[in-house]
PDB file of C-alpha atoms in Angstrom:
ATOM      1  CA  MET A   2      27.755 -20.362  21.665  1.00 46.00           C
ATOM      2  CA  LYS A   3      29.404 -18.469  18.797  1.00 55.00           C
ATOM      3  CA  VAL A   4      27.198 -16.662  16.218  1.00 73.00           C
ATOM      4  CA  ARG A   5      27.315 -18.407  12.794  1.00 86.00           C
ATOM      5  CA  PRO A   6      28.655 -16.414   9.938  1.00 92.00           C
ATOM      6  CA  PHE A   7      25.925 -14.915   7.876  1.00 93.00           C
ATOM      7  CA  GLU A   8      26.998 -16.788   4.759  1.00 94.00           C
ATOM      8  CA  GLU A   9      26.164 -20.039   6.565  1.00 94.00           C
ATOM      9  CA  VAL A  10      22.706 -18.702   7.490  1.00 94.00           C
ATOM     10  CA  VAL A  11      22.062 -17.902   3.742  1.00 95.00           C
ATOM     11  CA  ALA A  12      23.288 -21.353   2.694  1.00 95.00           C
ATOM     12  CA  SER A  13      21.124 -23.104   5.378  1.00 94.00           C
ATOM     13  CA  HIS A  14      17.905 -21.177   4.903  1.00 94.00           C
ATOM     14  CA  GLY A  15      18.089 -19.710   1.384  1.00 94.00           C
ATOM     15  CA  ALA A  16      15.913 -22.405  -0.184  1.00 93.00           C
ATOM     16  CA  THR A  17      13.181 -21.970   2.492  1.00 93.00           C
ATOM     17  CA  VAL A  18      13.210 -18.203   2.003  1.00 93.00           C
ATOM     18  CA  LEU A  19      12.879 -18.650  -1.768  1.00 93.00           C
ATOM     19  CA  ARG A  20       9.918 -20.990  -1.291  1.00 92.00           C
ATOM     20  CA  VAL A  21       8.170 -18.452   0.951  1.00 91.00           C
ATOM     21  CA  CYS A  22       8.860 -15.650  -1.552  1.00 91.00           C
ATOM     22  CA  ARG A  23       7.469 -17.761  -4.398  1.00 91.00           C
ATOM     23  CA  ALA A  24       4.377 -18.538  -2.473  1.00 89.00           C
ATOM     24  CA  VAL A  25       3.708 -14.884  -1.733  1.00 89.00           C
ATOM     25  CA  VAL A  26       4.643 -13.150  -5.047  1.00 89.00           C
ATOM     26  CA  GLY A  27       5.042 -15.882  -7.574  1.00 88.00           C
ATOM     27  CA  ALA A  28       8.163 -17.077  -9.455  1.00 88.00           C
ATOM     28  CA  SER A  29       8.644 -13.862 -11.474  1.00 87.00           C
ATOM     29  CA  ASP A  30       9.378 -11.622  -8.441  1.00 90.00           C
ATOM     30  CA  ALA A  31      10.553 -14.285  -5.988  1.00 91.00           C
ATOM     31  CA  GLU A  32      14.256 -13.593  -6.546  1.00 93.00           C
ATOM     32  CA  ASP A  33      13.880  -9.853  -5.961  1.00 93.00           C
ATOM     33  CA  ALA A  34      11.983 -10.633  -2.718  1.00 94.00           C
ATOM     34  CA  TRP A  35      14.670 -13.153  -1.797  1.00 95.00           C
ATOM     35  CA  SER A  36      17.423 -10.528  -2.215  1.00 95.00           C
ATOM     36  CA  GLU A  37      15.501  -7.956  -0.311  1.00 94.00           C
ATOM     37  CA  THR A  38      14.946 -10.494   2.559  1.00 95.00           C
ATOM     38  CA  PHE A  39      18.673 -11.225   2.940  1.00 96.00           C
ATOM     39  CA  LEU A  40      19.650  -7.513   2.621  1.00 96.00           C
ATOM     40  CA  SER A  41      17.253  -6.735   5.507  1.00 95.00           C
ATOM     41  CA  ALA A  42      18.415  -9.726   7.513  1.00 96.00           C
ATOM     42  CA  LEU A  43      22.080  -8.845   6.987  1.00 95.00           C
ATOM     43  CA  ARG A  44      21.451  -5.431   8.515  1.00 95.00           C
ATOM     44  CA  ALA A  45      19.625  -6.912  11.562  1.00 94.00           C
ATOM     45  CA  TYR A  46      21.672 -10.074  12.035  1.00 94.00           C
ATOM     46  CA  PRO A  47      24.281  -8.592  14.414  1.00 92.00           C
ATOM     47  CA  ALA A  48      21.516  -7.750  16.859  1.00 92.00           C
ATOM     48  CA  LEU A  49      19.752 -11.071  16.724  1.00 92.00           C
ATOM     49  CA  PRO A  50      19.775 -12.985  20.047  1.00 91.00           C
ATOM     50  CA  GLU A  51      21.959 -16.100  20.033  1.00 88.00           C
ATOM     51  CA  ASP A  52      18.973 -18.275  21.023  1.00 90.00           C
ATOM     52  CA  ALA A  53      16.658 -16.945  18.265  1.00 90.00           C
ATOM     53  CA  ASN A  54      14.991 -19.163  15.757  1.00 92.00           C
ATOM     54  CA  VAL A  55      16.835 -18.003  12.752  1.00 93.00           C
ATOM     55  CA  GLU A  56      14.593 -19.811  10.224  1.00 92.00           C
ATOM     56  CA  ALA A  57      11.397 -18.372  11.741  1.00 93.00           C
ATOM     57  CA  TRP A  58      13.026 -14.922  11.810  1.00 94.00           C
ATOM     58  CA  LEU A  59      13.973 -15.164   8.201  1.00 94.00           C
ATOM     59  CA  VAL A  60      10.585 -16.438   7.116  1.00 93.00           C
ATOM     60  CA  THR A  61       8.951 -13.423   8.786  1.00 93.00           C
ATOM     61  CA  ILE A  62      11.318 -11.089   6.983  1.00 94.00           C
ATOM     62  CA  ALA A  63      10.730 -12.929   3.705  1.00 93.00           C
ATOM     63  CA  HIS A  64       6.969 -12.662   4.024  1.00 93.00           C
ATOM     64  CA  ARG A  65       7.168  -8.921   4.683  1.00 92.00           C
ATOM     65  CA  ARG A  66       9.701  -8.200   1.853  1.00 94.00           C
ATOM     66  CA  ALA A  67       7.725 -10.297  -0.608  1.00 92.00           C
ATOM     67  CA  LEU A  68       4.594  -8.244   0.182  1.00 91.00           C
ATOM     68  CA  ASP A  69       6.702  -5.113  -0.374  1.00 92.00           C
ATOM     69  CA  VAL A  70       7.871  -6.405  -3.704  1.00 91.00           C
ATOM     70  CA  GLY A  71       4.333  -7.311  -4.753  1.00 88.00           C
ATOM     71  CA  ARG A  72       3.044  -3.900  -3.765  1.00 89.00           C
ATOM     72  CA  ALA A  73       5.829  -2.200  -5.809  1.00 89.00           C
ATOM     73  CA  ARG A  74       4.992  -4.405  -8.742  1.00 85.00           C
ATOM     74  CA  SER A  75       1.319  -3.421  -8.684  1.00 82.00           C
ATOM     75  CA  ARG A  76       2.261   0.274  -8.634  1.00 83.00           C
ATOM     76  CA  ARG A  77       4.516   0.086 -11.692  1.00 80.00           C
ATOM     77  CA  ALA A  78       3.245   1.704 -14.896  1.00 80.00           C
ATOM     78  CA  VAL A  79       2.180  -0.624 -17.609  1.00 77.00           C
ATOM     79  CA  PRO A  80       3.522   0.410 -21.057  1.00 81.00           C
ATOM     80  CA  THR A  81       1.084   0.662 -23.942  1.00 81.00           C
ATOM     81  CA  ALA A  82       1.665   0.612 -27.617  1.00 83.00           C
ATOM     82  CA  THR A  83      -0.451   3.779 -28.299  1.00 80.00           C
ATOM     83  CA  VAL A  84      -1.709   6.679 -26.289  1.00 70.00           C
ATOM     84  CA  PRO A  85      -5.355   7.516 -26.866  1.00 65.00           C
ATOM     85  CA  ASP A  86      -5.992  10.843 -28.563  1.00 67.00           C
ATOM     86  CA  ARG A  87      -9.463  11.448 -27.184  1.00 64.00           C
ATOM     87  CA  HIS A  88     -10.272  12.798 -23.813  1.00 58.00           C
ATOM     88  CA  ASP A  89     -10.961  10.066 -21.235  1.00 55.00           C
ATOM     89  CA  GLU A  90     -14.091  11.045 -19.304  1.00 55.00           C
ATOM     90  CA  ARG A  91     -13.203   8.612 -16.540  1.00 56.00           C
ATOM     91  CA  ALA A  92     -10.270  10.762 -15.640  1.00 57.00           C
ATOM     92  CA  ASP A  93     -12.428  13.845 -15.340  1.00 59.00           C
ATOM     93  CA  PRO A  94     -15.174  13.457 -12.626  1.00 56.00           C
ATOM     94  CA  ALA A  95     -16.704  16.748 -13.560  1.00 57.00           C
ATOM     95  CA  ALA A  96     -17.401  15.507 -17.017  1.00 62.00           C
ATOM     96  CA  ARG A  97     -19.281  12.412 -15.724  1.00 68.00           C
ATOM     97  CA  ASP A  98     -21.325  14.073 -12.976  1.00 71.00           C
ATOM     98  CA  PRO A  99     -20.913  17.828 -12.595  1.00 74.00           C
ATOM     99  CA  ASP A 100     -23.376  17.987  -9.698  1.00 77.00           C
ATOM    100  CA  LEU A 101     -21.439  15.455  -7.681  1.00 76.00           C
ATOM    101  CA  TRP A 102     -18.160  17.248  -8.469  1.00 76.00           C
ATOM    102  CA  ALA A 103     -19.720  20.552  -7.241  1.00 79.00           C
ATOM    103  CA  ALA A 104     -20.980  18.887  -4.053  1.00 81.00           C
ATOM    104  CA  LEU A 105     -17.476  17.446  -3.463  1.00 80.00           C
ATOM    105  CA  GLN A 106     -15.932  20.888  -3.976  1.00 82.00           C
ATOM    106  CA  ARG A 107     -18.130  22.367  -1.261  1.00 87.00           C
ATOM    107  CA  LEU A 108     -16.689  20.044   1.347  1.00 89.00           C
ATOM    108  CA  PRO A 109     -14.043  21.309   3.727  1.00 90.00           C
ATOM    109  CA  LEU A 110     -10.563  20.479   2.455  1.00 88.00           C
ATOM    110  CA  LYS A 111      -9.805  17.721   5.004  1.00 90.00           C
ATOM    111  CA  GLN A 112     -13.075  16.020   4.391  1.00 91.00           C
ATOM    112  CA  ARG A 113     -12.728  16.245   0.698  1.00 88.00           C
ATOM    113  CA  HIS A 114      -9.255  14.756   0.864  1.00 90.00           C
ATOM    114  CA  ALA A 115     -10.322  11.997   3.279  1.00 90.00           C
ATOM    115  CA  VAL A 116     -13.290  11.051   1.014  1.00 88.00           C
ATOM    116  CA  ALA A 117     -11.024  11.016  -2.095  1.00 85.00           C
ATOM    117  CA  TYR A 118      -8.148   9.105  -0.560  1.00 86.00           C
ATOM    118  CA  HIS A 119     -10.360   6.452   1.056  1.00 87.00           C
ATOM    119  CA  HIS A 120     -13.304   6.007  -1.246  1.00 83.00           C
ATOM    120  CA  ILE A 121     -11.624   6.773  -4.546  1.00 75.00           C
ATOM    121  CA  ALA A 122      -8.049   5.762  -4.047  1.00 79.00           C
ATOM    122  CA  GLY A 123      -8.773   3.000  -1.549  1.00 82.00           C
ATOM    123  CA  LEU A 124      -6.155   4.051   1.053  1.00 87.00           C
ATOM    124  CA  PRO A 125      -6.499   2.893   4.570  1.00 89.00           C
ATOM    125  CA  PHE A 126      -7.221   5.484   7.312  1.00 92.00           C
ATOM    126  CA  ALA A 127      -3.688   4.998   8.901  1.00 91.00           C
ATOM    127  CA  GLU A 128      -2.112   6.148   5.575  1.00 89.00           C
ATOM    128  CA  ILE A 129      -4.670   8.965   5.146  1.00 90.00           C
ATOM    129  CA  ALA A 130      -3.804  10.191   8.608  1.00 91.00           C
ATOM    130  CA  ILE A 131      -0.175  10.541   7.700  1.00 89.00           C
ATOM    131  CA  ILE A 132      -0.989  12.454   4.533  1.00 89.00           C
ATOM    132  CA  LEU A 133      -3.493  14.767   6.394  1.00 89.00           C
ATOM    133  CA  GLY A 134      -1.266  15.106   9.462  1.00 91.00           C
ATOM    134  CA  ASN A 135      -3.847  13.800  11.925  1.00 94.00           C
ATOM    135  CA  SER A 136      -4.761  10.523  13.634  1.00 94.00           C
ATOM    136  CA  PRO A 137      -6.472   7.546  11.919  1.00 94.00           C
ATOM    137  CA  ASP A 138      -9.589   8.212  14.009  1.00 96.00           C
ATOM    138  CA  ALA A 139      -9.620  11.906  12.724  1.00 95.00           C
ATOM    139  CA  ALA A 140      -9.170  10.684   9.166  1.00 94.00           C
ATOM    140  CA  ARG A 141     -12.030   8.213   9.603  1.00 95.00           C
ATOM    141  CA  ARG A 142     -14.238  10.923  11.084  1.00 96.00           C
ATOM    142  CA  ALA A 143     -13.441  13.362   8.266  1.00 94.00           C
ATOM    143  CA  ALA A 144     -14.369  10.776   5.646  1.00 93.00           C
ATOM    144  CA  ALA A 145     -17.504   9.893   7.433  1.00 95.00           C
ATOM    145  CA  ASP A 146     -18.508  13.534   7.801  1.00 95.00           C
ATOM    146  CA  GLY A 147     -17.701  14.157   4.180  1.00 92.00           C
ATOM    147  CA  ILE A 148     -19.859  11.269   2.975  1.00 92.00           C
ATOM    148  CA  LYS A 149     -22.668  12.405   5.235  1.00 92.00           C
ATOM    149  CA  ALA A 150     -22.402  15.977   3.777  1.00 90.00           C
ATOM    150  CA  LEU A 151     -22.347  14.604   0.287  1.00 87.00           C
ATOM    151  CA  ARG A 152     -25.480  12.609   0.875  1.00 86.00           C
ATOM    152  CA  THR A 153     -27.150  15.771   2.192  1.00 83.00           C
ATOM    153  CA  HIS A 154     -25.986  18.196  -0.513  1.00 75.00           C
ATOM    154  CA  TYR A 155     -25.770  15.876  -3.449  1.00 75.00           C
ATOM    155  CA  CYS A 156     -29.215  14.294  -2.831  1.00 68.00           C
ATOM    156  CA  LYS A 157     -30.732  17.754  -2.389  1.00 59.00           C
ATOM    157  CA  ASP A 158     -29.145  18.970  -5.622  1.00 51.00           C
ATOM    158  CA  GLU A 159     -30.445  15.846  -7.488  1.00 54.00           C
ATOM    159  CA  ALA A 160     -33.962  16.376  -6.136  1.00 55.00           C
ATOM    160  CA  SER A 161     -34.218  19.986  -7.303  1.00 53.00           C
TER     161      SER A 161
END
């Protein structure tokens, strides 16, 4: 069986891919996800086995690219009309709770980073491991040890 030209694949499955993209990211970003899907598919298409379910393959790619587009959208800066002149205490943890900040500063560097990345930034341990140059288990352990140390030091500081 001869492999169909990629243009035929796009024509046959383009509408399905667009529906998947709309379902995942909504109408506003669906076209970007659709384009990303077919760019990824075009690169991988020559290696696709002849007996592969092309529609299922494209739906899988579409789902992943739509998630990527959604993540990118959530990370974009939101413009504002005015910039506040006053100091925002939320941006400065030491201004809100200097004792907690001092306890956090006493942690070893990897523990401090693991606590901040996971509990403040909300990153998963797999990503923290990449940043810290260790395994996800080591990142999880560093965060747990950091929280344990904070409970010990911070609670003692509060009591005194």
